[in-house]
Amino acid sequence: MNLLDIILLAIALAMDCFAVSIVSGVLTRKQWLPRMAFLFGFFQALMPLIGWIGISFFRSDIEAFDHWIAFALLLLIGGNMIRESFSPEEEHFFNPLRLRTQLLLAVATSIDAMAIGISFACTGFNEISQLLLPIIIIGVVSSLFSIIGTRLGAQFGRAIAHRLKPELFGGLILIVIGLKILITHLIEES
């Protein structure tokens, strides 16, 4: 994975944070929720590390088909994000200003990032030092998208979430990255 792939991956992962932040901005009318932005970035960065550590113990057993695992995970996550982008909007009865709510939202929006950590282990990230840059980029991008989403939600309300469909955009990016990983690995094998 090159730097552009990592940035695109970070953007795709940040789409859930972005969508939740828009809703939070709509509900609170606050343009700045610094704790939420920090928590979103922190958990988006932490989860790939957890996924990578978990799968690293089994790497030698799965090297022959690891590219298929990475592709399947990215396809599954991306497909789910695309499906969610066409689902009807649900009413939100939570208070995004509470720490407990922010923690739950941060964990919920970062579960996909754990699968990304698994795909990192399957695509040649063999040492923890190799994860440092991707983890930092993922965390920073998620925090920035949270800040932008909150501001947009507070300023423009519910209409913006319907027009942007951030989950659709993020899902498409994940599927394209998954295809690139699969095709690149299959070409290298032949």
PDB file of C-alpha atoms in Angstrom:
ATOM      1  CA  MET A   1       0.000   0.000   0.000  1.00  0.00           C
ATOM      2  CA  ASN A   2       1.401   3.366  -0.958  1.00  0.00           C
ATOM      3  CA  LEU A   3       0.758   6.735   0.704  1.00  0.00           C
ATOM      4  CA  LEU A   4      -2.155   7.587  -1.599  1.00  0.00           C
ATOM      5  CA  ASP A   5      -3.834   4.257  -0.774  1.00  0.00           C
ATOM      6  CA  ILE A   6      -3.425   4.938   2.939  1.00  0.00           C
ATOM      7  CA  ILE A   7      -4.895   8.439   2.608  1.00  0.00           C
ATOM      8  CA  LEU A   8      -7.852   7.127   0.587  1.00  0.00           C
ATOM      9  CA  LEU A   9      -8.329   4.351   3.138  1.00  0.00           C
ATOM     10  CA  ALA A  10      -8.284   6.918   5.952  1.00  0.00           C
ATOM     11  CA  ILE A  11     -10.902   8.984   4.124  1.00  0.00           C
ATOM     12  CA  ALA A  12     -13.091   5.927   3.619  1.00  0.00           C
ATOM     13  CA  LEU A  13     -12.829   4.988   7.291  1.00  0.00           C
ATOM     14  CA  ALA A  14     -13.614   8.563   8.320  1.00  0.00           C
ATOM     15  CA  MET A  15     -16.961   8.546   6.486  1.00  0.00           C
ATOM     16  CA  ASP A  16     -18.796   6.956   9.412  1.00  0.00           C
ATOM     17  CA  CYS A  17     -17.290   9.588  11.742  1.00  0.00           C
ATOM     18  CA  PHE A  18     -18.271  12.274   9.269  1.00  0.00           C
ATOM     19  CA  ALA A  19     -21.873  11.066   9.051  1.00  0.00           C
ATOM     20  CA  VAL A  20     -22.246  10.765  12.835  1.00  0.00           C
ATOM     21  CA  SER A  21     -20.657  14.191  13.291  1.00  0.00           C
ATOM     22  CA  ILE A  22     -23.120  15.752  10.857  1.00  0.00           C
ATOM     23  CA  VAL A  23     -25.978  14.298  12.880  1.00  0.00           C
ATOM     24  CA  SER A  24     -24.344  15.493  16.094  1.00  0.00           C
ATOM     25  CA  GLY A  25     -23.995  18.991  14.654  1.00  0.00           C
ATOM     26  CA  VAL A  26     -27.640  18.957  13.579  1.00  0.00           C
ATOM     27  CA  LEU A  27     -28.793  17.845  17.032  1.00  0.00           C
ATOM     28  CA  THR A  28     -26.559  20.069  19.156  1.00  0.00           C
ATOM     29  CA  ARG A  29     -26.192  23.041  16.803  1.00  0.00           C
ATOM     30  CA  LYS A  30     -22.626  23.245  18.121  1.00  0.00           C
ATOM     31  CA  GLN A  31     -19.940  23.750  15.515  1.00  0.00           C
ATOM     32  CA  TRP A  32     -17.118  22.320  17.571  1.00  0.00           C
ATOM     33  CA  LEU A  33     -17.105  19.142  19.652  1.00  0.00           C
ATOM     34  CA  PRO A  34     -13.366  18.721  20.372  1.00  0.00           C
ATOM     35  CA  ARG A  35     -13.713  15.692  22.643  1.00  0.00           C
ATOM     36  CA  MET A  36     -15.760  13.850  20.026  1.00  0.00           C
ATOM     37  CA  ALA A  37     -13.211  14.655  17.317  1.00  0.00           C
ATOM     38  CA  PHE A  38     -10.390  13.386  19.538  1.00  0.00           C
ATOM     39  CA  LEU A  39     -12.224  10.175  20.472  1.00  0.00           C
ATOM     40  CA  PHE A  40     -13.141   9.432  16.857  1.00  0.00           C
ATOM     41  CA  GLY A  41      -9.525   9.878  15.753  1.00  0.00           C
ATOM     42  CA  PHE A  42      -8.152   7.914  18.699  1.00  0.00           C
ATOM     43  CA  PHE A  43     -10.388   4.874  18.216  1.00  0.00           C
ATOM     44  CA  GLN A  44     -10.024   4.916  14.424  1.00  0.00           C
ATOM     45  CA  ALA A  45      -6.249   4.751  14.963  1.00  0.00           C
ATOM     46  CA  LEU A  46      -6.388   2.177  17.767  1.00  0.00           C
ATOM     47  CA  MET A  47      -8.622  -0.388  16.080  1.00  0.00           C
ATOM     48  CA  PRO A  48      -6.321  -1.187  13.124  1.00  0.00           C
ATOM     49  CA  LEU A  49      -3.554  -1.844  15.634  1.00  0.00           C
ATOM     50  CA  ILE A  50      -5.803  -4.231  17.578  1.00  0.00           C
ATOM     51  CA  GLY A  51      -6.795  -6.039  14.369  1.00  0.00           C
ATOM     52  CA  TRP A  52      -3.171  -6.256  13.216  1.00  0.00           C
ATOM     53  CA  ILE A  53      -1.966  -7.640  16.552  1.00  0.00           C
ATOM     54  CA  GLY A  54      -4.768 -10.195  16.610  1.00  0.00           C
ATOM     55  CA  ILE A  55      -4.098 -11.566  13.139  1.00  0.00           C
ATOM     56  CA  SER A  56      -0.288 -11.327  13.305  1.00  0.00           C
ATOM     57  CA  PHE A  57      -0.158 -14.456  15.437  1.00  0.00           C
ATOM     58  CA  PHE A  58      -1.675 -16.456  12.558  1.00  0.00           C
ATOM     59  CA  ARG A  59       0.108 -14.856   9.572  1.00  0.00           C
ATOM     60  CA  SER A  60       2.238 -17.876   8.564  1.00  0.00           C
ATOM     61  CA  ASP A  61      -0.879 -20.050   8.409  1.00  0.00           C
ATOM     62  CA  ILE A  62      -2.747 -17.750   6.010  1.00  0.00           C
ATOM     63  CA  GLU A  63      -0.076 -16.255   3.711  1.00  0.00           C
ATOM     64  CA  ALA A  64      -1.231 -18.304   0.710  1.00  0.00           C
ATOM     65  CA  PHE A  65      -4.666 -16.682   0.695  1.00  0.00           C
ATOM     66  CA  ASP A  66      -4.210 -13.489   2.718  1.00  0.00           C
ATOM     67  CA  HIS A  67      -4.946 -11.269  -0.306  1.00  0.00           C
ATOM     68  CA  TRP A  68      -8.353 -12.924  -0.609  1.00  0.00           C
ATOM     69  CA  ILE A  69      -9.008 -12.207   3.079  1.00  0.00           C
ATOM     70  CA  ALA A  70      -8.081  -8.545   2.648  1.00  0.00           C
ATOM     71  CA  PHE A  71     -10.252  -8.286  -0.459  1.00  0.00           C
ATOM     72  CA  ALA A  72     -13.223 -10.006   1.222  1.00  0.00           C
ATOM     73  CA  LEU A  73     -12.998  -7.797   4.317  1.00  0.00           C
ATOM     74  CA  LEU A  74     -12.797  -4.586   2.298  1.00  0.00           C
ATOM     75  CA  LEU A  75     -15.600  -5.760  -0.003  1.00  0.00           C
ATOM     76  CA  LEU A  76     -17.779  -6.664   2.979  1.00  0.00           C
ATOM     77  CA  ILE A  77     -17.154  -3.390   4.803  1.00  0.00           C
ATOM     78  CA  GLY A  78     -17.502  -1.298   1.632  1.00  0.00           C
ATOM     79  CA  GLY A  79     -20.652  -3.140   0.572  1.00  0.00           C
ATOM     80  CA  ASN A  80     -22.172  -2.652   4.005  1.00  0.00           C
ATOM     81  CA  MET A  81     -21.374   1.074   3.897  1.00  0.00           C
ATOM     82  CA  ILE A  82     -22.985   1.358   0.440  1.00  0.00           C
ATOM     83  CA  ARG A  83     -26.070  -0.541   1.651  1.00  0.00           C
ATOM     84  CA  GLU A  84     -26.355   1.767   4.672  1.00  0.00           C
ATOM     85  CA  SER A  85     -26.151   4.818   2.424  1.00  0.00           C
ATOM     86  CA  PHE A  86     -29.471   3.810   0.848  1.00  0.00           C
ATOM     87  CA  SER A  87     -31.214   2.900   4.117  1.00  0.00           C
ATOM     88  CA  PRO A  88     -33.844   5.289   5.451  1.00  0.00           C
ATOM     89  CA  GLU A  89     -32.575   7.698   8.082  1.00  0.00           C
ATOM     90  CA  GLU A  90     -33.461   6.626  11.609  1.00  0.00           C
ATOM     91  CA  GLU A  91     -34.401   8.999  14.344  1.00  0.00           C
ATOM     92  CA  HIS A  92     -31.549   9.631  16.752  1.00  0.00           C
ATOM     93  CA  PHE A  93     -32.436   9.858  20.419  1.00  0.00           C
ATOM     94  CA  PHE A  94     -29.026  10.348  21.912  1.00  0.00           C
ATOM     95  CA  ASN A  95     -27.152  13.268  23.359  1.00  0.00           C
ATOM     96  CA  PRO A  96     -23.847  13.675  21.503  1.00  0.00           C
ATOM     97  CA  LEU A  97     -22.551  16.018  24.193  1.00  0.00           C
ATOM     98  CA  ARG A  98     -22.296  13.257  26.816  1.00  0.00           C
ATOM     99  CA  LEU A  99     -18.960  11.450  27.227  1.00  0.00           C
ATOM    100  CA  ARG A 100     -20.645   8.047  27.348  1.00  0.00           C
ATOM    101  CA  THR A 101     -22.453   8.704  24.068  1.00  0.00           C
ATOM    102  CA  GLN A 102     -19.273   9.966  22.432  1.00  0.00           C
ATOM    103  CA  LEU A 103     -17.347   6.866  23.556  1.00  0.00           C
ATOM    104  CA  LEU A 104     -20.045   4.554  22.222  1.00  0.00           C
ATOM    105  CA  LEU A 105     -20.129   6.433  18.922  1.00  0.00           C
ATOM    106  CA  ALA A 106     -16.328   6.380  18.649  1.00  0.00           C
ATOM    107  CA  VAL A 107     -16.175   2.623  19.204  1.00  0.00           C
ATOM    108  CA  ALA A 108     -19.134   1.919  16.918  1.00  0.00           C
ATOM    109  CA  THR A 109     -17.713   3.959  14.046  1.00  0.00           C
ATOM    110  CA  SER A 110     -14.266   2.384  14.407  1.00  0.00           C
ATOM    111  CA  ILE A 111     -15.176  -1.322  14.305  1.00  0.00           C
ATOM    112  CA  ASP A 112     -14.529  -1.338  10.543  1.00  0.00           C
ATOM    113  CA  ALA A 113     -11.023  -0.076  11.241  1.00  0.00           C
ATOM    114  CA  MET A 114     -10.249  -3.294  13.138  1.00  0.00           C
ATOM    115  CA  ALA A 115     -10.848  -5.234   9.947  1.00  0.00           C
ATOM    116  CA  ILE A 116      -8.500  -2.829   8.172  1.00  0.00           C
ATOM    117  CA  GLY A 117      -5.814  -3.796  10.691  1.00  0.00           C
ATOM    118  CA  ILE A 118      -6.387  -7.419   9.723  1.00  0.00           C
ATOM    119  CA  SER A 119      -6.012  -6.493   6.067  1.00  0.00           C
ATOM    120  CA  PHE A 120      -2.778  -4.622   6.907  1.00  0.00           C
ATOM    121  CA  ALA A 121      -1.366  -7.839   8.353  1.00  0.00           C
ATOM    122  CA  CYS A 122      -2.424  -9.671   5.190  1.00  0.00           C
ATOM    123  CA  THR A 123      -0.820  -7.145   2.830  1.00  0.00           C
ATOM    124  CA  GLY A 124       2.749  -7.014   4.046  1.00  0.00           C
ATOM    125  CA  PHE A 125       2.721  -4.874   7.179  1.00  0.00           C
ATOM    126  CA  ASN A 126       4.980  -7.228   9.124  1.00  0.00           C
ATOM    127  CA  GLU A 127       6.260  -4.946  11.879  1.00  0.00           C
ATOM    128  CA  ILE A 128       4.482  -2.568  14.191  1.00  0.00           C
ATOM    129  CA  SER A 129       6.776   0.257  13.037  1.00  0.00           C
ATOM    130  CA  GLN A 130       5.251  -0.062   9.558  1.00  0.00           C
ATOM    131  CA  LEU A 131       1.838   0.743  11.038  1.00  0.00           C
ATOM    132  CA  LEU A 132       2.855   4.035  12.615  1.00  0.00           C
ATOM    133  CA  LEU A 133       2.267   6.259   9.573  1.00  0.00           C
ATOM    134  CA  PRO A 134      -1.043   4.626   8.534  1.00  0.00           C
ATOM    135  CA  ILE A 135      -2.357   4.780  12.099  1.00  0.00           C
ATOM    136  CA  ILE A 136      -1.447   8.460  12.442  1.00  0.00           C
ATOM    137  CA  ILE A 137      -3.017   9.306   9.081  1.00  0.00           C
ATOM    138  CA  ILE A 138      -6.205   7.376   9.906  1.00  0.00           C
ATOM    139  CA  GLY A 139      -6.513   9.093  13.296  1.00  0.00           C
ATOM    140  CA  VAL A 140      -5.863  12.603  12.002  1.00  0.00           C
ATOM    141  CA  VAL A 141      -8.186  12.253   9.007  1.00  0.00           C
ATOM    142  CA  SER A 142     -10.983  10.874  11.206  1.00  0.00           C
ATOM    143  CA  SER A 143     -10.603  13.761  13.651  1.00  0.00           C
ATOM    144  CA  LEU A 144     -10.636  16.313  10.822  1.00  0.00           C
ATOM    145  CA  PHE A 145     -13.696  14.753   9.211  1.00  0.00           C
ATOM    146  CA  SER A 146     -15.437  14.794  12.581  1.00  0.00           C
ATOM    147  CA  ILE A 147     -14.718  18.505  12.968  1.00  0.00           C
ATOM    148  CA  ILE A 148     -15.891  19.249   9.412  1.00  0.00           C
ATOM    149  CA  GLY A 149     -19.010  17.093   9.813  1.00  0.00           C
ATOM    150  CA  THR A 150     -20.011  18.760  13.071  1.00  0.00           C
ATOM    151  CA  ARG A 151     -19.620  22.208  11.525  1.00  0.00           C
ATOM    152  CA  LEU A 152     -21.587  21.244   8.418  1.00  0.00           C
ATOM    153  CA  GLY A 153     -24.338  19.665  10.507  1.00  0.00           C
ATOM    154  CA  ALA A 154     -24.643  22.725  12.709  1.00  0.00           C
ATOM    155  CA  GLN A 155     -24.668  25.113   9.738  1.00  0.00           C
ATOM    156  CA  PHE A 156     -26.715  23.319   7.118  1.00  0.00           C
ATOM    157  CA  GLY A 157     -28.845  20.845   9.030  1.00  0.00           C
ATOM    158  CA  ARG A 158     -30.333  17.579   7.907  1.00  0.00           C
ATOM    159  CA  ALA A 159     -30.378  18.328   4.176  1.00  0.00           C
ATOM    160  CA  ILE A 160     -26.613  17.924   3.770  1.00  0.00           C
ATOM    161  CA  ALA A 161     -26.546  14.331   5.022  1.00  0.00           C
ATOM    162  CA  HIS A 162     -29.011  13.311   2.304  1.00  0.00           C
ATOM    163  CA  ARG A 163     -27.090  15.039  -0.465  1.00  0.00           C
ATOM    164  CA  LEU A 164     -23.548  13.851   0.304  1.00  0.00           C
ATOM    165  CA  LYS A 165     -24.174  10.173   1.129  1.00  0.00           C
ATOM    166  CA  PRO A 166     -20.776   9.870   2.813  1.00  0.00           C
ATOM    167  CA  GLU A 167     -21.200   6.133   3.434  1.00  0.00           C
ATOM    168  CA  LEU A 168     -21.630   5.529  -0.313  1.00  0.00           C
ATOM    169  CA  PHE A 169     -18.406   7.401  -1.093  1.00  0.00           C
ATOM    170  CA  GLY A 170     -16.491   5.579   1.663  1.00  0.00           C
ATOM    171  CA  GLY A 171     -17.822   2.171   0.651  1.00  0.00           C
ATOM    172  CA  LEU A 172     -16.776   2.655  -2.967  1.00  0.00           C
ATOM    173  CA  ILE A 173     -13.260   3.657  -1.899  1.00  0.00           C
ATOM    174  CA  LEU A 174     -12.890   0.526   0.253  1.00  0.00           C
ATOM    175  CA  ILE A 175     -14.033  -1.759  -2.559  1.00  0.00           C
ATOM    176  CA  VAL A 176     -11.600  -0.152  -5.030  1.00  0.00           C
ATOM    177  CA  ILE A 177      -8.704  -0.573  -2.570  1.00  0.00           C
ATOM    178  CA  GLY A 178      -9.712  -4.207  -2.024  1.00  0.00           C
ATOM    179  CA  LEU A 179      -9.739  -4.842  -5.769  1.00  0.00           C
ATOM    180  CA  LYS A 180      -6.339  -3.205  -6.138  1.00  0.00           C
ATOM    181  CA  ILE A 181      -4.872  -5.426  -3.399  1.00  0.00           C
ATOM    182  CA  LEU A 182      -6.319  -8.576  -4.988  1.00  0.00           C
ATOM    183  CA  ILE A 183      -5.281  -7.734  -8.546  1.00  0.00           C
ATOM    184  CA  THR A 184      -1.782  -6.662  -7.491  1.00  0.00           C
ATOM    185  CA  HIS A 185      -1.221  -9.885  -5.541  1.00  0.00           C
ATOM    186  CA  LEU A 186      -2.605 -12.082  -8.328  1.00  0.00           C
ATOM    187  CA  ILE A 187      -0.348 -10.370 -10.870  1.00  0.00           C
ATOM    188  CA  GLU A 188       2.693 -10.878  -8.610  1.00  0.00           C
ATOM    189  CA  GLU A 189       1.875 -14.600  -8.279  1.00  0.00           C
ATOM    190  CA  SER A 190       1.715 -15.159 -12.037  1.00  0.00           C
TER     191      SER A 190
END
